[in-house]
XYZ file of C-alpha atoms in Angstrom:
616
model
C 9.129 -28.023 9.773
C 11.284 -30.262 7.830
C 14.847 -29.299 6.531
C 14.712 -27.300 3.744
C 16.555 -27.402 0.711
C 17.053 -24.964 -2.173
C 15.226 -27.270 -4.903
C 12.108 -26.383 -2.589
C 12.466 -22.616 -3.791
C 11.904 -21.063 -7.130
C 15.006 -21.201 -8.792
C 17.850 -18.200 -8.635
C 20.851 -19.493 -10.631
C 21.747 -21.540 -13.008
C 23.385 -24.833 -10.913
C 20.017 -24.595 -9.497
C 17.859 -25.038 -12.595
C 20.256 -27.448 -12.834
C 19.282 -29.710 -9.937
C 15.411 -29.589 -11.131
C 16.527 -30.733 -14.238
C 16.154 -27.428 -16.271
C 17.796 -26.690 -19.453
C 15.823 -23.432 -19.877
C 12.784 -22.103 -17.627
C 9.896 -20.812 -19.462
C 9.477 -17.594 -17.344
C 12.590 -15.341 -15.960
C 11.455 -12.888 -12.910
C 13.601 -9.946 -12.751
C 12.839 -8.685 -9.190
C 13.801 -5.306 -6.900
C 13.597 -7.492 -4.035
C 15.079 -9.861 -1.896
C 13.715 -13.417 -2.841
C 11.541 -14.120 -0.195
C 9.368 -17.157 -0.591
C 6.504 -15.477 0.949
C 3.148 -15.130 -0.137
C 3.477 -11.017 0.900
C 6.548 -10.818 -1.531
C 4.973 -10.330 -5.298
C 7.829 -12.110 -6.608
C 6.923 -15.372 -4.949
C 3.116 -15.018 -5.475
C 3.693 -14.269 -9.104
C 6.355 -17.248 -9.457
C 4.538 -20.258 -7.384
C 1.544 -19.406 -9.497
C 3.048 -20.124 -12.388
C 4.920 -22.845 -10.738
C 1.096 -24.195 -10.343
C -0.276 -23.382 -13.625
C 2.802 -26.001 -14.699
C 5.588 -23.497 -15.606
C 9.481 -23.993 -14.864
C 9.951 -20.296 -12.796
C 13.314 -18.623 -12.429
C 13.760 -15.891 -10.161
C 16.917 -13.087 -10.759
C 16.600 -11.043 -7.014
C 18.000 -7.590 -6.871
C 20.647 -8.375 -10.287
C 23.355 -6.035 -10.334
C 22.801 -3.758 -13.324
C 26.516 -1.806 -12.931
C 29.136 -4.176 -13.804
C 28.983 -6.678 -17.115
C 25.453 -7.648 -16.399
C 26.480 -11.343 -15.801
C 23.158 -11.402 -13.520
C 20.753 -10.678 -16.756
C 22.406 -13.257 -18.593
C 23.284 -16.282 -16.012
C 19.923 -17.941 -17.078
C 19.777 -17.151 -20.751
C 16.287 -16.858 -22.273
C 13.003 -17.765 -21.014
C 10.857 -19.718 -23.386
C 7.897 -17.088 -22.899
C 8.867 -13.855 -21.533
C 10.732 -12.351 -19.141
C 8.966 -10.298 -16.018
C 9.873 -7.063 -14.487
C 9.000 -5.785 -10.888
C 10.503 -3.060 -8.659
C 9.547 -4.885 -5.567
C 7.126 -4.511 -3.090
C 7.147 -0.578 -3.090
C 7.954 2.234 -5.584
C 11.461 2.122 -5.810
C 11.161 6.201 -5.402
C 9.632 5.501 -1.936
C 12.037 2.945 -1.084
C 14.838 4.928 -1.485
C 13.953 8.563 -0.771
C 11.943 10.504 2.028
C 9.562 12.909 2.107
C 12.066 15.530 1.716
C 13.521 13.929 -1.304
C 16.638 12.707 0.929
C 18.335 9.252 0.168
C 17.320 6.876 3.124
C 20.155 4.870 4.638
C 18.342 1.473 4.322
C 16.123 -0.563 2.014
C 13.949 -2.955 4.127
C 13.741 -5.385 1.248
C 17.048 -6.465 1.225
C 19.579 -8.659 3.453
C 21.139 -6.577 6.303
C 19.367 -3.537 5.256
C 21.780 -2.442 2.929
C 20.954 0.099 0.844
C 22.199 0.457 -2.625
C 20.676 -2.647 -4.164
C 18.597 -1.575 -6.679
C 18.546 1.472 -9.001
C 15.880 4.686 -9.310
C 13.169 2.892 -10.967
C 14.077 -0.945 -11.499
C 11.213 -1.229 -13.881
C 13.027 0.737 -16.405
C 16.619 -0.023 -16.315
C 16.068 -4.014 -16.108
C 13.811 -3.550 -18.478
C 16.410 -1.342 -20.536
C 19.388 -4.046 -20.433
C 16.966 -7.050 -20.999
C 15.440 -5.466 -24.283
C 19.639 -4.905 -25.609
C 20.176 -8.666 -24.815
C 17.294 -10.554 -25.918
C 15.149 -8.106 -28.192
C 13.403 -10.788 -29.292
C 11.853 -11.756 -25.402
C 8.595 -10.328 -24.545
C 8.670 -8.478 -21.270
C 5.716 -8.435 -18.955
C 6.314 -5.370 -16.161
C 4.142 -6.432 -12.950
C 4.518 -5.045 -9.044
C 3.673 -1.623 -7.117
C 5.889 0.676 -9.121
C 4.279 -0.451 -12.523
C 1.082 -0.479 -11.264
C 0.365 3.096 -10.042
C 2.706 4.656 -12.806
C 0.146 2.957 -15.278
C -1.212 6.404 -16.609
C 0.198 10.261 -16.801
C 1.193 10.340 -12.906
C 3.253 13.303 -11.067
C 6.012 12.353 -10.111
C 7.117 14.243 -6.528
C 10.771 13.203 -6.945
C 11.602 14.816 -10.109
C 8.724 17.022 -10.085
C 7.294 16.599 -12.848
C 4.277 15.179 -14.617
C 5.504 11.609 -16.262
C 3.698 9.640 -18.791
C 2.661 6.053 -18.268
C 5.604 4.366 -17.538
C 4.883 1.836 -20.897
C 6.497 4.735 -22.717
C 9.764 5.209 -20.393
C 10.606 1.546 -20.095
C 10.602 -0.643 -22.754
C 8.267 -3.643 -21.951
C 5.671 -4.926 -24.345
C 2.792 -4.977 -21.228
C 2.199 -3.744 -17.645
C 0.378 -6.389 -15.888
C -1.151 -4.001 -13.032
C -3.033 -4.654 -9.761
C -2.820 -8.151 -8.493
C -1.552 -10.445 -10.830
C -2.334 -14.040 -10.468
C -5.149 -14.244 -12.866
C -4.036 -11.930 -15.877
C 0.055 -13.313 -15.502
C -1.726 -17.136 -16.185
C -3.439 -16.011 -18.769
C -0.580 -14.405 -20.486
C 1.473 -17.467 -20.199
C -1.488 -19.749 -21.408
C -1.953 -17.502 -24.361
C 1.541 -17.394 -25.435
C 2.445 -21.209 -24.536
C -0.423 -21.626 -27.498
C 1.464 -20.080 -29.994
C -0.004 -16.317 -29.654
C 2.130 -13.206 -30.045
C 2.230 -10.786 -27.214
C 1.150 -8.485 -29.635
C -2.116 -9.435 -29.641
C -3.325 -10.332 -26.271
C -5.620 -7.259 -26.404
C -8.411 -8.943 -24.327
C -7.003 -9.629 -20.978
C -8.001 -7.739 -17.950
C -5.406 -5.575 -15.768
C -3.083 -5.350 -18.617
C -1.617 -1.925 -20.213
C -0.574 -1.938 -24.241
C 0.105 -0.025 -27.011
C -2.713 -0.256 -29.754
C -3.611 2.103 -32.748
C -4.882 5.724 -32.014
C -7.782 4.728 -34.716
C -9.308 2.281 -32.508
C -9.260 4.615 -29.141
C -10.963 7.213 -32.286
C -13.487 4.565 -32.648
C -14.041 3.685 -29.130
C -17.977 3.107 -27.588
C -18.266 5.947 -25.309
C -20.380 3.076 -23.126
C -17.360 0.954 -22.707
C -14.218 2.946 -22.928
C -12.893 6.551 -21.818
C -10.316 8.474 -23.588
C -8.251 10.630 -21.250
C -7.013 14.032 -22.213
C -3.759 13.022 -23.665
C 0.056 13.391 -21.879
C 0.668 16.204 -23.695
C -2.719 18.166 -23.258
C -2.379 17.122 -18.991
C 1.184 19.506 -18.995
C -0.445 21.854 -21.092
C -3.094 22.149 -18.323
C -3.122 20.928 -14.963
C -7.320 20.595 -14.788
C -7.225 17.786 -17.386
C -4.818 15.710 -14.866
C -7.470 16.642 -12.366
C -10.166 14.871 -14.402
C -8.050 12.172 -15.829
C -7.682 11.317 -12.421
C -11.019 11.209 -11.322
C -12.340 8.468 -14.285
C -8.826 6.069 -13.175
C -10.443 6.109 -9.384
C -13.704 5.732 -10.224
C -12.920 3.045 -12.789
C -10.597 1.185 -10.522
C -13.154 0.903 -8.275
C -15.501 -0.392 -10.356
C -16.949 -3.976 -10.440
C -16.772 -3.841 -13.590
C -14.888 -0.908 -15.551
C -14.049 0.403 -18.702
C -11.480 0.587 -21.183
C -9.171 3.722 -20.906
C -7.173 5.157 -23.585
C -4.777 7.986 -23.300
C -2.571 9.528 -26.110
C 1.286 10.084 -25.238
C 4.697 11.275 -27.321
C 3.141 10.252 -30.703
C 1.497 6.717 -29.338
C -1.869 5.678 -28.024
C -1.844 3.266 -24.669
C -5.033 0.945 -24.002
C -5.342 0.492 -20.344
C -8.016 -2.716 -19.665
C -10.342 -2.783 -16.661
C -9.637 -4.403 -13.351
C -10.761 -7.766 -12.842
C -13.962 -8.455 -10.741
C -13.514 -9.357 -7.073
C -11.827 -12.446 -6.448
C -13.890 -15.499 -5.396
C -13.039 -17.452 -2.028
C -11.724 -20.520 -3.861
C -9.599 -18.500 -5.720
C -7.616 -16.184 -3.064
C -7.479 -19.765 -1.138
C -5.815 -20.900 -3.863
C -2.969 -18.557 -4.416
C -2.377 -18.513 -0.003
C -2.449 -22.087 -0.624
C 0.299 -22.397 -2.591
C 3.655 -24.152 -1.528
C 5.432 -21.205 -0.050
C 8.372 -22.328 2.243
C 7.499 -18.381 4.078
C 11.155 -18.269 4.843
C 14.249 -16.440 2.814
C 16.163 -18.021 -0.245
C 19.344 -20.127 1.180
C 21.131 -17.821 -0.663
C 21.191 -14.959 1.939
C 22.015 -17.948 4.782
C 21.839 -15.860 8.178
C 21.288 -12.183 6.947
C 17.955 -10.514 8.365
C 15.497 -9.323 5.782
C 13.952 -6.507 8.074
C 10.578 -6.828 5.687
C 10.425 -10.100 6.253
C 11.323 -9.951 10.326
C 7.798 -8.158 10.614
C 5.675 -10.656 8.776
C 7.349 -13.731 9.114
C 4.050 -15.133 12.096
C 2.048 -12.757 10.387
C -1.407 -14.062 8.250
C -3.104 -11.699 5.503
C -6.823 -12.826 5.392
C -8.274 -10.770 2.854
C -7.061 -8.193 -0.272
C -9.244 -4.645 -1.117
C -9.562 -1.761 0.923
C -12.714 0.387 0.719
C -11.637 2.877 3.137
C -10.548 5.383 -0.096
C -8.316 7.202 2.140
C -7.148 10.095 -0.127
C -3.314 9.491 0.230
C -3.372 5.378 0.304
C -2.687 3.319 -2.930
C -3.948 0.712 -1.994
C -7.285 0.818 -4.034
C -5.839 1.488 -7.136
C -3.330 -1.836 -6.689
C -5.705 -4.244 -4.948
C -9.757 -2.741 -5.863
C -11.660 -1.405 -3.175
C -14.261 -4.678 -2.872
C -12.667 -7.426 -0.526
C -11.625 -10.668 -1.493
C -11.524 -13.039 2.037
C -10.167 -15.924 2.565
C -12.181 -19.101 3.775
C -11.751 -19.782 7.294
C -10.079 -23.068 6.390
C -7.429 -21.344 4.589
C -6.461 -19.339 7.213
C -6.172 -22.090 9.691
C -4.150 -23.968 7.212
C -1.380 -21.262 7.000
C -1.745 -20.703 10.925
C -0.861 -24.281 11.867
C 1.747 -24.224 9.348
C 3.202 -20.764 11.302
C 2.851 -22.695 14.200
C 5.533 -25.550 12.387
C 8.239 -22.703 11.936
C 11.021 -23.620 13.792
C 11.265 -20.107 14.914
C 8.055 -20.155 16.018
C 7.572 -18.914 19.876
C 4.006 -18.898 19.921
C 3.109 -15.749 18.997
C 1.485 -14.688 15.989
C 2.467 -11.205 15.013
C -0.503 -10.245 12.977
C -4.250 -11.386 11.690
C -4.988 -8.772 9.456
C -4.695 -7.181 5.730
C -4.767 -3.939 3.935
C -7.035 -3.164 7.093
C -7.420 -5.258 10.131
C -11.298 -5.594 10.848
C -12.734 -5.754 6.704
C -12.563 -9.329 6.417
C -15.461 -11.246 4.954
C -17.217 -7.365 4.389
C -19.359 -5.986 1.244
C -22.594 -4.445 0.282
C -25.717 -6.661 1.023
C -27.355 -5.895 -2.510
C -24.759 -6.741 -4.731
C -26.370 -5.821 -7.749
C -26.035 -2.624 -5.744
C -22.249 -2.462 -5.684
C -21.899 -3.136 -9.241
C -23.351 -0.099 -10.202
C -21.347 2.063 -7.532
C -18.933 4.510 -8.175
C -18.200 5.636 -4.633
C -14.470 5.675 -4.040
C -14.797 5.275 -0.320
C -17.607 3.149 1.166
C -16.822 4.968 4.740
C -16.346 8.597 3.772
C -18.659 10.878 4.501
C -20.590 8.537 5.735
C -20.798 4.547 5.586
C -22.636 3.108 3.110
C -26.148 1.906 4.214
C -25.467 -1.323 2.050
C -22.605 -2.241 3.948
C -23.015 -5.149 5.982
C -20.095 -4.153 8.762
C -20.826 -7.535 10.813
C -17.517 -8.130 12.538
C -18.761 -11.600 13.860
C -16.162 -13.384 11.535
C -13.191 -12.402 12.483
C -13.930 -12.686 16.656
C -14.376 -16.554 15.731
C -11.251 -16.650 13.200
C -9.289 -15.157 16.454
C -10.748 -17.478 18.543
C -10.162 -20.171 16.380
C -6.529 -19.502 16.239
C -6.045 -18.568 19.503
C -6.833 -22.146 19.973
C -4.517 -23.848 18.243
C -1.969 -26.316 19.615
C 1.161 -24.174 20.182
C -0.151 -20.795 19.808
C -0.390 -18.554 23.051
C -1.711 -15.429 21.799
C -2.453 -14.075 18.006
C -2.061 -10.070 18.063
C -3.328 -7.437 15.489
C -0.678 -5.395 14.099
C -2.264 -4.124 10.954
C -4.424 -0.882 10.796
C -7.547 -1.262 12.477
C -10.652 0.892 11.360
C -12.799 1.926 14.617
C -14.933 3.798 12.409
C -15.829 0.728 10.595
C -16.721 -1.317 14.022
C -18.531 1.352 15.892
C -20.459 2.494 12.550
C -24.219 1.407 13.687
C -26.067 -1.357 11.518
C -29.791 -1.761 10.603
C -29.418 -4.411 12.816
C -29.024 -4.853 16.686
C -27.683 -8.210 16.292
C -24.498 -7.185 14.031
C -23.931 -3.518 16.248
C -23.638 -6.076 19.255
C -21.065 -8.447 17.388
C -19.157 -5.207 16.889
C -19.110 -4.566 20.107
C -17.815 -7.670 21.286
C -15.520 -7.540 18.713
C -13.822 -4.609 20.052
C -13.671 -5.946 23.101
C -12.179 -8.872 21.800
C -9.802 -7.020 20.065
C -8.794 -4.614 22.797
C -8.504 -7.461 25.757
C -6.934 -10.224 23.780
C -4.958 -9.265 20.737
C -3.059 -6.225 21.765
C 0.295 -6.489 22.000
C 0.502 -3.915 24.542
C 0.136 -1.005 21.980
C -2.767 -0.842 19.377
C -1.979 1.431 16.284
C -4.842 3.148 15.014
C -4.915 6.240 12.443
C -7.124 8.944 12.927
C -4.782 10.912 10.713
C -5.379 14.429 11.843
C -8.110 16.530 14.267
C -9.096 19.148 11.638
C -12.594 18.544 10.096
C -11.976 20.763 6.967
C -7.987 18.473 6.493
C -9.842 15.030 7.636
C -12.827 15.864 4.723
C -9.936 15.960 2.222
C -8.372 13.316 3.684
C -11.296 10.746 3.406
C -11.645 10.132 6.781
C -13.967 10.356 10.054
C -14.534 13.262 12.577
C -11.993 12.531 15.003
C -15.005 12.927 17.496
C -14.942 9.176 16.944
C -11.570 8.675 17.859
C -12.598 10.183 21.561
C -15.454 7.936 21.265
C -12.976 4.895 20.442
C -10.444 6.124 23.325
C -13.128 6.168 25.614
C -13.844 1.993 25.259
C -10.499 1.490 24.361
C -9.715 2.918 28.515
C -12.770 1.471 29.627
C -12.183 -2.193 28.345
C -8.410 -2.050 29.943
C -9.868 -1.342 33.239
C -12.243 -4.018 32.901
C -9.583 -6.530 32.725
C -7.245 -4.430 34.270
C -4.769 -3.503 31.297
C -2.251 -0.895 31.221
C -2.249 -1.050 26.849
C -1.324 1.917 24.892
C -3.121 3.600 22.404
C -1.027 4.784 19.528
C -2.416 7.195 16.953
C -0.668 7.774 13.658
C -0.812 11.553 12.222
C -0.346 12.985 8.858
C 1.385 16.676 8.596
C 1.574 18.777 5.058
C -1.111 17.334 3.563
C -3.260 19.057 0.994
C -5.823 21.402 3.056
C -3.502 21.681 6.270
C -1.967 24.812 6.985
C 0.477 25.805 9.996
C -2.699 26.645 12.615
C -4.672 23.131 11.777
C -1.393 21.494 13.134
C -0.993 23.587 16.126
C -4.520 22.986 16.955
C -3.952 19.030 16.680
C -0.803 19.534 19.049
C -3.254 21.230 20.994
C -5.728 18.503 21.358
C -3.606 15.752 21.302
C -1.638 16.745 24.567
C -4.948 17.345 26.463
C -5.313 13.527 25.454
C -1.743 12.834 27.298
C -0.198 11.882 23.826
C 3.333 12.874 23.192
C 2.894 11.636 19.531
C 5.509 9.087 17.718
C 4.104 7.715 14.983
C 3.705 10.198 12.744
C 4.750 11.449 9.176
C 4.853 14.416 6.523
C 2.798 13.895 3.531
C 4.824 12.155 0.795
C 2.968 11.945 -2.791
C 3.020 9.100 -4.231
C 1.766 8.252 -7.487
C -2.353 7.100 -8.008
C -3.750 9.330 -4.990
C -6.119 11.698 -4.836
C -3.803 13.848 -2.132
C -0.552 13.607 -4.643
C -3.088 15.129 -7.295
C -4.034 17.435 -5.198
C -0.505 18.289 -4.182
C 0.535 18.727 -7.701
C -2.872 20.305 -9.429
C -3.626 22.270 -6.796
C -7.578 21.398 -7.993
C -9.135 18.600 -5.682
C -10.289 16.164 -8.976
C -13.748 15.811 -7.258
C -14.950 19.029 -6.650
C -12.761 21.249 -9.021
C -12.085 23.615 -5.897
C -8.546 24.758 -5.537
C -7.048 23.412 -2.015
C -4.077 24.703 -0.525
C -1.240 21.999 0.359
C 2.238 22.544 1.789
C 4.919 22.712 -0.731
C 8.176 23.668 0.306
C 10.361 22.207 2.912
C 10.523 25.210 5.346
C 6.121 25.294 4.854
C 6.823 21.511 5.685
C 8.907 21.356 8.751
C 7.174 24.286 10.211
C 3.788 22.004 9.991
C 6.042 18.976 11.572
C 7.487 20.902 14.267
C 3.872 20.874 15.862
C 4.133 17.219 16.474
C 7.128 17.241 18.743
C 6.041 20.430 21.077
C 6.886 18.318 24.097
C 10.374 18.859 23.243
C 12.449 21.771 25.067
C 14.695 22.546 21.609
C 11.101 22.865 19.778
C 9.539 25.421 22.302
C 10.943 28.454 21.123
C 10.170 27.938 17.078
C 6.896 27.016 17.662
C 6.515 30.157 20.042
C 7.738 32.195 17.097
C 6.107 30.707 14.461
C 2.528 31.268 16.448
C 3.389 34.505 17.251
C 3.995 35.300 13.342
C 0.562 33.440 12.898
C -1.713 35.734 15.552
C -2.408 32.467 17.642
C -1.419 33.537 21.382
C -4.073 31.256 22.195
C -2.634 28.371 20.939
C 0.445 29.086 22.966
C -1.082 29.369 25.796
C -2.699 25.936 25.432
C 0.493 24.453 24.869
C 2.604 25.344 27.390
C 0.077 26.677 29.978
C 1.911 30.356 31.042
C 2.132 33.512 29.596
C 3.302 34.055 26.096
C 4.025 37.530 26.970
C 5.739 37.067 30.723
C 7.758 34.369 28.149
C 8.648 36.611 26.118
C 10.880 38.537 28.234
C 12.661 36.104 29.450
């Protein structure tokens, strides 16, 4: 790869608008993040498709917004508008765990440091750029604006929060992924139109006039129980929720409305699926997939884990009750073309870093590239959040054929000694059975495939939890499968004599688990030989059916009331089941199963005599 120079990045300061000639760029990104010109950093997607679509793009990474704001004003103006992200995650989740304490490090940002960017970016950049140029339209895009597009609970402050159009002052939300409605915008206002009326473009959140949600067709738009009438009663949340899941997931959805603190927000439908040619075209784009200059040697640790990585599709139809990542990216998949992804692989295999390994062929999940419904016309009238749970979809055409040639393809490329999968994989997806024999046979080689040649010694998988009645609510398989997957995972290692590890991620606290479901997984899970690492406590986050759950108490589907885990000691005595293998953990969990009536379970655990213990 050649030398690289800063005029090949999006522009951060002034000097360097400078060198490209600039006396003012037409668009000013205000971003959470590190500058990383990547095409998994939002910033850089959002900014080299402008760059494309024949706009001058200036990027502002993580400004300081304590001292005299010299960072909001070191560019001056855009011509057009100026846009607002968080980053790549909720700044809430960024900075806080799952028991509300302040995490040490921000992943998104040289050396780790934490400290970089404030509680919510989207509102205070937002803030200071409407005192300095209140004449600037404002455009608020990324993760955090996304999911806080409608009345969502927030678990950090507690409390239910309207859409976050009415807490920071922006004239639009562009939600979901961008590309398409953030070239519009620009192309509508470059023509002389005020943001004020760009009522017609997809993905995009607005104030409009209460009379026209009044005068809404019920057979194209939805008004929500307002902001007001949702803290009033915690049912109407339930329901609001379920139309912004089902609508999201739409091919084609409708308008929503909802009334908040006097005003009257007009949220548009997604856009439909991506076509090939245009995902190609934004992974096609001139990213340099390194860091700006600007941070010289520092490590990004966000970018360390993707840097050989390739995404080769967006969507997730999993609907996993706790995951977002549905209500950002739509639940139908958008895959690249094969040639696309060999294009970015060979140019991996240019990085001067580059060791001949690629870290990662995968996406929001691993194995659903190039998947969706035979019938079509089919999945434009479905409503289903989840195209696995309960069961998969007879429609879906699960043929796994594509991606054991795209891995073979890479695999053998000139430089390359091995391409791994690091992202999730779904093994209920590739051992669900087909109508036909020919596809259930790819997915068997597939596996195979997967499990002999791209493992990089451990393969993450996520069966979540063992309890039917928590994995139900959780929108996800029987974890008979996962036995079933275990079994050819240890059967394909001895075929090719492997000693791989199987590493299953688990979910504690979350809505329908109570203290005996997780002593029952410990249970199970160390008759499997697992002494479990990668887990986690439930942590709501904002546009999931678990966080509305968590906060309704009401599961938005069913109207049933669900317990869920609230306080921190309910919390850590769930988590403490995960780590019975430890001697300080032995004699809490022996209490806390004693309180519970479950000698049994003790028994099973550490295999003597809770009573002979007992005495001791």
């Amino acid at each position: 790869m050649p030398m690289l120079r800063k005029t090949d990045f999006l522009p951060t300061t002034a000097d360097e608008m400078k060198m490209l000639g600039w006396q003012q760029a037409d668009v000013i990104i205000f971003s959470g993040d590190a500058y990383v010109d990547h095409p998994s950093f939002g910033a850089a997607v959002i900014g080299r498709t402008l760059q494309a679509a024949g706009y001058k793009v200036a990027i502002v990474p993580q400004p300081n917004w304590r001292d005299d704001l010299r960072d909001f004003k070191k560019l001056g103006k855009p011509r057009l508008f100026f846009g607002v992200s968080a980053g790549a995650m909720d700044s809430m989740v960024n900075h806080y765990t799952a028991n509300r304490r302040l995490r040490h490090d921000d992943a998104y940002t040289p050396g780790g440091k934490h400290g970089m960017r404030p509680d919510y970016p989207t509102i205070v950049y937002s803030e200071i750029l409407r005192r300095l140029y209140p004449d600037v339209p404002i455009i608020a895009g990324g993760i955090e604006a996304s999911l806080r597009r409608v009345s969502h609970y927030d678990y950090w402050q507690d409390r239910l929060r309207p859409s976050i159009i009415l807490d920071a002052p922006v004239d639009m939300i562009s939600y979901g992924m961008g590309e398409k409605s953030i070239t519009m915008i620009a192309d509508r206002l470059n023509a002389g139109e005020k943001i004020g009326d760009l009522h017609d473009i997809p993905q995009t959140v607005f104030f409009c006039s209460p009379k026209e949600a009044g005068a809404a067709d019920a057979s194209e738009a939805i008004v929500l129980a307002s902001y007001e009438d949702c803290l009033r009663d915690k049912r109407l949340q339930a329901a609001n929720f379920r139309h912004v899941e089902e609508e999201s997931n739409k091919w084609s959805g409708k308008i929503l409305y909802q009334g908040a603190k006097g005003k009257m927000i007009r949220i548009n439908p997604m856009w439909p699926p991506l076509q090939t040619g245009e995902i190609d075209a934004s992974f096609d784009l001139p990213y340099t997939r390194v860091p700006h200059p600007r941070y010289k040697d520092k490590r990004i640790p966000a970018y360390e884990m993707i840097r050989h990585s390739i995404c080769m599709h967006r969507g997730c139809f999993g609907g996993c009750a706790f995951c977002t990542i549905s209500a950002h990216q739509g639940k139908f998949i958008a895959s690249r073309s094969k040639e696309s992804i060999m294009k970015e692989a060979r140019k991996v295999t240019e990085m001067e870093d580059f060791k001949g390994f690629i870290s990662d062929l995968g996406g929001p999940s691993a194995n659903m590239y190039g998947m969706g419904g035979r019938n079509k016309e089919a999945c434009k009238r479905c409503v289903r959040p989840s195209c696995l749970h309960p069961k998969p979809c007879p429609n879906l055409d699960n043929d796994h054929s594509p991606l054991t040639d795209i891995y073979r393809s890479v695999d053998s490329l000139p430089g390359v000694k091995k391409s791994f999968v690091g992202s999730g994989v779904r093994y209920d997806l590739a051992m669900a059975k087909s109508k036909s024999e020919e596809t259930d046979k790819a997915n068997r080689i597939y596996l195979e495939q997967l499990i002999a040649n791209h493992v990089s010694g451990r393969l993450k998988v996520a069966p979540e939890h063992t309890s039917a009645k928590v994995l139900d609510c959780m929108r996800k398989p029987s974890f008979a499968l996962f036995h079933e997957f275990k079994d050819i995972f240890d059967r394909v290692n001895r075929k090719y004599g492997l000693r791989q590890q199987l590493i299953p991620y688990f979910i504690s606290s979350h809505p329908a688990c109570r203290e005996t479901d997780m002593a029952e997984l410990a249970c199970i899970t160390k008759n499997l030989n697992f002494q479990l690492e990668q887990v986690q406590d439930f942590t709501p986050t904002p546009m999931t059916v678990a966080t509305e759950i968590y906060y309704t108490g009401i599961h938005p589907y069913t109207g049933e009331k669900v317990f869920t885990a609230r306080t921190e000691k309910e919390k850590l005595a769930q988590r403490q089941f995960f780590f019975w293998y430890k001697p300080e953990m032995r004699e809490s969990i022996r209490r806390e199963l004693m309180r519970l009536h479950r000698p049994d379970l003790l028994e099973k655990l550490y295999n003597h005599n809770h009573k002979n213990k007992s005495r001791k």
